[in-house]
CSV table of C-alpha atoms and ligand atoms in Angstrom, one decimal:
chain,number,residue,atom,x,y,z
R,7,UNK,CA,-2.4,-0.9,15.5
R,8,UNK,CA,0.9,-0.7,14.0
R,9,UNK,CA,2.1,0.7,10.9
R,10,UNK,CA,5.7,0.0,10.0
R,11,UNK,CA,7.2,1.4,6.7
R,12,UNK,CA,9.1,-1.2,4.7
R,13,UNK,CA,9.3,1.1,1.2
R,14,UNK,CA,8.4,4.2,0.2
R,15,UNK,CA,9.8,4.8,-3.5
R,16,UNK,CA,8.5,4.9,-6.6
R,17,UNK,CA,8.5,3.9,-9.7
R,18,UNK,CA,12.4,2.9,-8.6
R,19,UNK,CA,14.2,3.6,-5.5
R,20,UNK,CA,16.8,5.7,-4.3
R,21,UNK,CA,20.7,3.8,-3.1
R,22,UNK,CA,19.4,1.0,-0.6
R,23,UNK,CA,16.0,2.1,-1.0
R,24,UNK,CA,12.4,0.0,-1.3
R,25,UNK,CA,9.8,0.7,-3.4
R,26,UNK,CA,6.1,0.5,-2.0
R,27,UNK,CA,5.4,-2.0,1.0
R,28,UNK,CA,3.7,-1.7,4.4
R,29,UNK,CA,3.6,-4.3,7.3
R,30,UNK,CA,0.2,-3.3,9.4
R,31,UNK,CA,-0.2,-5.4,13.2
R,32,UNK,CA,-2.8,-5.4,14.9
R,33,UNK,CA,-4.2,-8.2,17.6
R,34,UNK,CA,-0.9,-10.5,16.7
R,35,UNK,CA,-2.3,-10.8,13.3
R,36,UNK,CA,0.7,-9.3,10.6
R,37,UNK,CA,-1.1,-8.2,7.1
R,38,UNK,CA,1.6,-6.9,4.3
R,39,UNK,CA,0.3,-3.9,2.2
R,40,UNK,CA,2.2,-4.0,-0.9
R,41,UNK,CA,5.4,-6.0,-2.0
R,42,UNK,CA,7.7,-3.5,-4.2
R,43,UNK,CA,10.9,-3.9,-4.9
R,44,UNK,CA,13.1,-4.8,-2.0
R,45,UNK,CA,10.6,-5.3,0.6
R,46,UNK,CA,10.8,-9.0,1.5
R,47,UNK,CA,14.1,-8.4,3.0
R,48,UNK,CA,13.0,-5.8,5.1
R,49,UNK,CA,10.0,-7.4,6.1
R,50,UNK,CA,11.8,-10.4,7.6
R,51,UNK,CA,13.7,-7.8,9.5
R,52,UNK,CA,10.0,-7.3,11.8
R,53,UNK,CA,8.5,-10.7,11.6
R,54,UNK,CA,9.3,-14.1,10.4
R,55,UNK,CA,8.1,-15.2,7.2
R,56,UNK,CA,5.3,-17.5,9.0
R,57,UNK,CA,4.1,-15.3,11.0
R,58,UNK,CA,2.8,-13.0,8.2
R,59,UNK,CA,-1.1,-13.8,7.5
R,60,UNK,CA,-2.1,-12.2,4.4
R,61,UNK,CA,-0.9,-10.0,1.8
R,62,UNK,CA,-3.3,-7.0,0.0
R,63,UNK,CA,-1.7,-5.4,-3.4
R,64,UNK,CA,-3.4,-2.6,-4.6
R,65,UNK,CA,-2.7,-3.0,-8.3
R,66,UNK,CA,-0.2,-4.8,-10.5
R,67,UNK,CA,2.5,-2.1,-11.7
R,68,UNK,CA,5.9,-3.5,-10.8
R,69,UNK,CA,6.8,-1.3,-7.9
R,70,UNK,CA,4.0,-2.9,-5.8
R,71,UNK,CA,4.3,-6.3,-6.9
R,72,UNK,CA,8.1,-7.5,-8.0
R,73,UNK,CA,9.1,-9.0,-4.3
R,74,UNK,CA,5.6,-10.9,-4.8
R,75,UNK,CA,8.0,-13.2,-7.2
R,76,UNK,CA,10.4,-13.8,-4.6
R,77,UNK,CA,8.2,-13.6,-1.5
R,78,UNK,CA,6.6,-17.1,-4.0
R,79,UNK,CA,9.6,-19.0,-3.3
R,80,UNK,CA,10.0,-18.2,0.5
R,81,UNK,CA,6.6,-19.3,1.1
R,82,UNK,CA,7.2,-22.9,-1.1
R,83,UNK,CA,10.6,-23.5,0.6
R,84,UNK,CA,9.1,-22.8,4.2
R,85,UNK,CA,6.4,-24.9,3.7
R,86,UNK,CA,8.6,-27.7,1.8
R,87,UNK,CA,10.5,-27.9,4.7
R,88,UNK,CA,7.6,-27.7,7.7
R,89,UNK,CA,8.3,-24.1,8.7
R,90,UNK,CA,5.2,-23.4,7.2
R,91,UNK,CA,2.1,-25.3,6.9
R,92,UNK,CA,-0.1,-22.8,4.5
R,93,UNK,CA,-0.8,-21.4,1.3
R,94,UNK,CA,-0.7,-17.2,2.1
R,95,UNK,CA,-4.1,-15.3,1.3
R,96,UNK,CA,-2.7,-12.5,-1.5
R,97,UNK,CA,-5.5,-10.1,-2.3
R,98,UNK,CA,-4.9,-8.5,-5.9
R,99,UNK,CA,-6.7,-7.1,-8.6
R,100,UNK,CA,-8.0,-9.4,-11.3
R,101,UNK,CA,-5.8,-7.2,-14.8
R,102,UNK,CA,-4.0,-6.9,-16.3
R,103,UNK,CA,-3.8,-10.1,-17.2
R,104,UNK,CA,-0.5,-11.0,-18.4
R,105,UNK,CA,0.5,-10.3,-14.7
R,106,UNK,CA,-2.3,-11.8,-13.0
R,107,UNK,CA,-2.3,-15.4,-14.6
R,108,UNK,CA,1.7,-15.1,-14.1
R,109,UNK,CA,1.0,-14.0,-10.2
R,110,UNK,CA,-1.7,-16.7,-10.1
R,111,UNK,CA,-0.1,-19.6,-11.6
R,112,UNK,CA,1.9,-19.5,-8.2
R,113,UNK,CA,-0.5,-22.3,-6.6
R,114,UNK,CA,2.6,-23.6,-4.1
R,115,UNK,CA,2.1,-20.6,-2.5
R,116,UNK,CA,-0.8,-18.4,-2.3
R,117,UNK,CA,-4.7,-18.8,-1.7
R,118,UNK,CA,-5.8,-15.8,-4.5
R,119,UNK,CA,-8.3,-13.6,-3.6
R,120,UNK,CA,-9.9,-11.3,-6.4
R,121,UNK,CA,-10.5,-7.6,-5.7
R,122,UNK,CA,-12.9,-6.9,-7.9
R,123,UNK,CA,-15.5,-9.3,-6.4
R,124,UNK,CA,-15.3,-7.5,-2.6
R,125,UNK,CA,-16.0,-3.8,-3.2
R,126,UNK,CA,-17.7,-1.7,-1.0
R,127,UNK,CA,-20.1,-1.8,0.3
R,128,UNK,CA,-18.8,-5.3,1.0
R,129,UNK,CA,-16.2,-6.3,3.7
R,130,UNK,CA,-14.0,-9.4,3.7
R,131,UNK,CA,-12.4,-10.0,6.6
R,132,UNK,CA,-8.3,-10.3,6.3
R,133,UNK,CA,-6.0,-11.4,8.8
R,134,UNK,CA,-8.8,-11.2,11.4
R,135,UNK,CA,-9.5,-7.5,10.2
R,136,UNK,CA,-12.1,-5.7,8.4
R,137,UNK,CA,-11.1,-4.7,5.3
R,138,UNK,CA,-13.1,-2.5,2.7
R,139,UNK,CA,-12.0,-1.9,-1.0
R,140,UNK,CA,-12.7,1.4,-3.3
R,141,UNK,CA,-11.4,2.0,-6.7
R,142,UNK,CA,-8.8,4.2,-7.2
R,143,UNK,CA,-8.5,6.6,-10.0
R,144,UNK,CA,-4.8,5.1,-12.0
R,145,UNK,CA,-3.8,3.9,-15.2
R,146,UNK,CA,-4.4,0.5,-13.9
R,147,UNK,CA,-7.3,-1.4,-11.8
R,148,UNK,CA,-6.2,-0.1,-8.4
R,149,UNK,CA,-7.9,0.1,-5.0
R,150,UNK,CA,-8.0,2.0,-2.5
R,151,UNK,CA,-8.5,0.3,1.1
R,152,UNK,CA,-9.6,0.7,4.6
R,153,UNK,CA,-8.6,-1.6,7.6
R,154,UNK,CA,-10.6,-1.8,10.6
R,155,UNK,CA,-9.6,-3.6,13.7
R,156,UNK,CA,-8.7,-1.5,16.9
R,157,UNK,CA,-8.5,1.2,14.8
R,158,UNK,CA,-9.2,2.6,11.5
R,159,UNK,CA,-6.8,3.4,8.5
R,160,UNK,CA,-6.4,3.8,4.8
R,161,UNK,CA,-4.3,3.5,2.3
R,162,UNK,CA,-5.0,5.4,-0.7
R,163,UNK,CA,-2.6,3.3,-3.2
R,164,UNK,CA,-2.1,5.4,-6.6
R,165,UNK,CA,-4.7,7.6,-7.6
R,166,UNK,CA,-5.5,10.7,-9.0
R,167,UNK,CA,-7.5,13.1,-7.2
R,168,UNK,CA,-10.7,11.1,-6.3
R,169,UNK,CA,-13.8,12.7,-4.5
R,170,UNK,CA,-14.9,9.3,-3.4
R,171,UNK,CA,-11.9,9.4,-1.2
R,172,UNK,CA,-12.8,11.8,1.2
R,173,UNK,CA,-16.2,9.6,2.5
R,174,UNK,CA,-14.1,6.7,2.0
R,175,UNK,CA,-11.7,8.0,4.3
R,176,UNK,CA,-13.7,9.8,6.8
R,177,UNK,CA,-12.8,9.4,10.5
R,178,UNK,CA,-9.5,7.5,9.8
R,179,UNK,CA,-6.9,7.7,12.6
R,180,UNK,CA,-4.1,7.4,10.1
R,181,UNK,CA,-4.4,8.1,6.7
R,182,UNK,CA,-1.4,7.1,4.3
R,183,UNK,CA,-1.3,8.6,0.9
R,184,UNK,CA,0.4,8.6,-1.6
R,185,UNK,CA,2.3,12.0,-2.8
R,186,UNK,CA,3.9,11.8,-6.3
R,187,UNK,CA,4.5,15.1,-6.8
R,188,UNK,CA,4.5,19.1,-6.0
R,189,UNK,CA,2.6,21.6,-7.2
R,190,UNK,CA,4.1,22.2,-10.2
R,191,UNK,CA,3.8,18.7,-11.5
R,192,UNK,CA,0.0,19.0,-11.6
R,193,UNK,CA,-0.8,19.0,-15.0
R,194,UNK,CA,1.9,15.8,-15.2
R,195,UNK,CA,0.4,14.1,-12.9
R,196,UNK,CA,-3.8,14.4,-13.1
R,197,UNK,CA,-4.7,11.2,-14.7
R,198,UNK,CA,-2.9,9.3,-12.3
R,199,UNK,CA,-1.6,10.4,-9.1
R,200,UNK,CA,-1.8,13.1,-6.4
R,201,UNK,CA,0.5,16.2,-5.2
R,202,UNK,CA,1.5,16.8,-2.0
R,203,UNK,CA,-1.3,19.2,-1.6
R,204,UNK,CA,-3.9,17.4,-2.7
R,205,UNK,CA,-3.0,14.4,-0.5
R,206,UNK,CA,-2.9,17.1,2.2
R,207,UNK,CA,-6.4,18.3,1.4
R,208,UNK,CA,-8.1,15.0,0.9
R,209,UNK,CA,-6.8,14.3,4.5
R,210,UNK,CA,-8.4,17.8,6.0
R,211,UNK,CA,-12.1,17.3,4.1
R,212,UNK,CA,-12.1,13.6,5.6
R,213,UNK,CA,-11.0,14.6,8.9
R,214,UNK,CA,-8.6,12.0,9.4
R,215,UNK,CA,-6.5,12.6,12.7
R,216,UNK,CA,-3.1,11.8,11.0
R,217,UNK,CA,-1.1,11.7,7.5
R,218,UNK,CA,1.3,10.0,6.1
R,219,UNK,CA,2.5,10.8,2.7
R,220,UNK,CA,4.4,8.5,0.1
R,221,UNK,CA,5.7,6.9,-3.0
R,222,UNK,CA,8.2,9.5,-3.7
R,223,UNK,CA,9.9,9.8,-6.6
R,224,UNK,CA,13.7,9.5,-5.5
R,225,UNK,CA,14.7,12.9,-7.1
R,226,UNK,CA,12.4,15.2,-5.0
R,227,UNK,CA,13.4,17.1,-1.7
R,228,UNK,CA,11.0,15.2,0.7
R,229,UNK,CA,10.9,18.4,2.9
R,230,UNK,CA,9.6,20.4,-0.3
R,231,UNK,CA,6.7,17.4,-0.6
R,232,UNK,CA,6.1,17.9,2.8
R,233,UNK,CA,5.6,21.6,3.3
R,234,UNK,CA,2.6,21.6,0.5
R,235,UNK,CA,0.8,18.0,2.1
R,236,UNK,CA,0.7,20.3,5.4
R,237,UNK,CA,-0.6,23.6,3.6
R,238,UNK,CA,-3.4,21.3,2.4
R,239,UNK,CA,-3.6,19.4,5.6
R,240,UNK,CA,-3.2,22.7,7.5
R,241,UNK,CA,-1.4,20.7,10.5
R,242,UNK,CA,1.8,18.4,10.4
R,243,UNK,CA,2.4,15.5,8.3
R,244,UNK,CA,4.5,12.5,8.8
R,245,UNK,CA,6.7,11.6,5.8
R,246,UNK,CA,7.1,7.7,5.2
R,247,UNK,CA,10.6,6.2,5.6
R,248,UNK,CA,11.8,2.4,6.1
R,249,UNK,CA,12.3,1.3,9.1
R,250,UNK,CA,9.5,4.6,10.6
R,251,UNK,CA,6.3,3.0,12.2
R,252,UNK,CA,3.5,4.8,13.7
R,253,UNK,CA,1.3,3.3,17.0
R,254,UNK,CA,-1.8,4.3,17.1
Y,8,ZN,ZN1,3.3,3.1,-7.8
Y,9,ZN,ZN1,0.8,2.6,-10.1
């Protein structure tokens, strides 16, 4: 497997910055995890636009989703002009619903596929992997999700600090998390989103062999969000970056 970071920031990003977006290979099949701002033009930088087989967003809010709009018309000009001969399979959460019908009006272009309806324990099978989907703890309907194929990993998307996680999680070779804050942004950020720490700790009780933290907010010092994920990890932690991938 191959994880290659295309954006890391959130809720905006910093000068020539992405916000959220993963590309994830694995047996020549290319699955996008989140489309923020910014990340179609980086992910045409790995793979051409064909080649990629689905895309997975974990919840609506607009640094997931706004390159969703463009990534709409590169898939109806491709296949308007034969470079392309499918509609691409977008997984997405069903609300809110001003976003959804306006995502899912996009017919020209994507085959939709509902969250809600493929929970665990259920698995759909996406871009020839097995893919499992938890719900997140956020101000919005979020998942979390695991990915199965050679190897395992999860992506937390936003959360708060969710027990479920750590079962969820348990046994992952790589683990990315997100990390909105440190330590003293606790109270701030409960209801919603993780520390460093906490993403650090969630990593340890699930045993997972190796973390990646992200969606940082542009004015932290990454090194200072990275010192507290590894006191709760209690080993190193990789800190996502465009362009960094990981092979495992
Ligand atoms: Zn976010
Ligand atoms: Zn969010």
């Amino acid at each position: 497997m191959k994880l290659t970071v295309l954006g890391c920031w959130a809720p905006y990003p910093r000068v020539s910055g992405a916000c959220s977006g993963y590309l994830l290979q694995d047996k020549g099949k290319n699955l996008l995890i989140e489309a923020g701002n910014g990340v179609l033009s980086r992910l045409i930088q790995h793979i051409d636009l064909q080649e990629l087989d689905a895309v997975i967003i974990s919840h609506l809010h607009p640094d997931h989703i706004m390159d969703i709009y463009c990534l709409r018309h590169a898939v109806e000009s491709a296949n308007r002009e034969g470079r392309m001969n499918k509609l691409l399979p977008l997984y997405l959460p069903s609300g809110p619903a001003e976003d959804f019908n306006r995502i899912t009006s996009f017919t020209k272009a994507f085959k939709i596929n509902i969250i809600d309806h493929l929970l665990e324990p259920r698995e759909e099978t996406i871009a020839g992997l097995k893919v499992s989907f938890m719900p997140a703890l956020h101000n919005l309907p979020c998942y979390s999700m695991k990915i199965e194929g050679s190897k395992r990993f999860v992506f937390s998307g936003d959360t708060a600090y969710n027990p479920n996680l750590v079962k969820f999680t348990a046994g992952a070779e790589v683990f990315l998390c997100e990390a909105s804050g440190l330590d003293k942004d606790a109270e701030y950020l409960k209801e919603n989103h993780l520390t460093a720490r906490q993403a650090g700790e969630l990593a340890r009780e699930a045993g997972v062999k190796e973390l990646m933290i992200t969606h940082f907010y542009p004015e932290y010092i990454l090194s200072e969000l990275q010192n507290q994920a590894e006191q709760g990890f209690g080993q190193k932690v990789l800190l996502a970056r465009e362009g960094a991938n990981l092979e495992f």
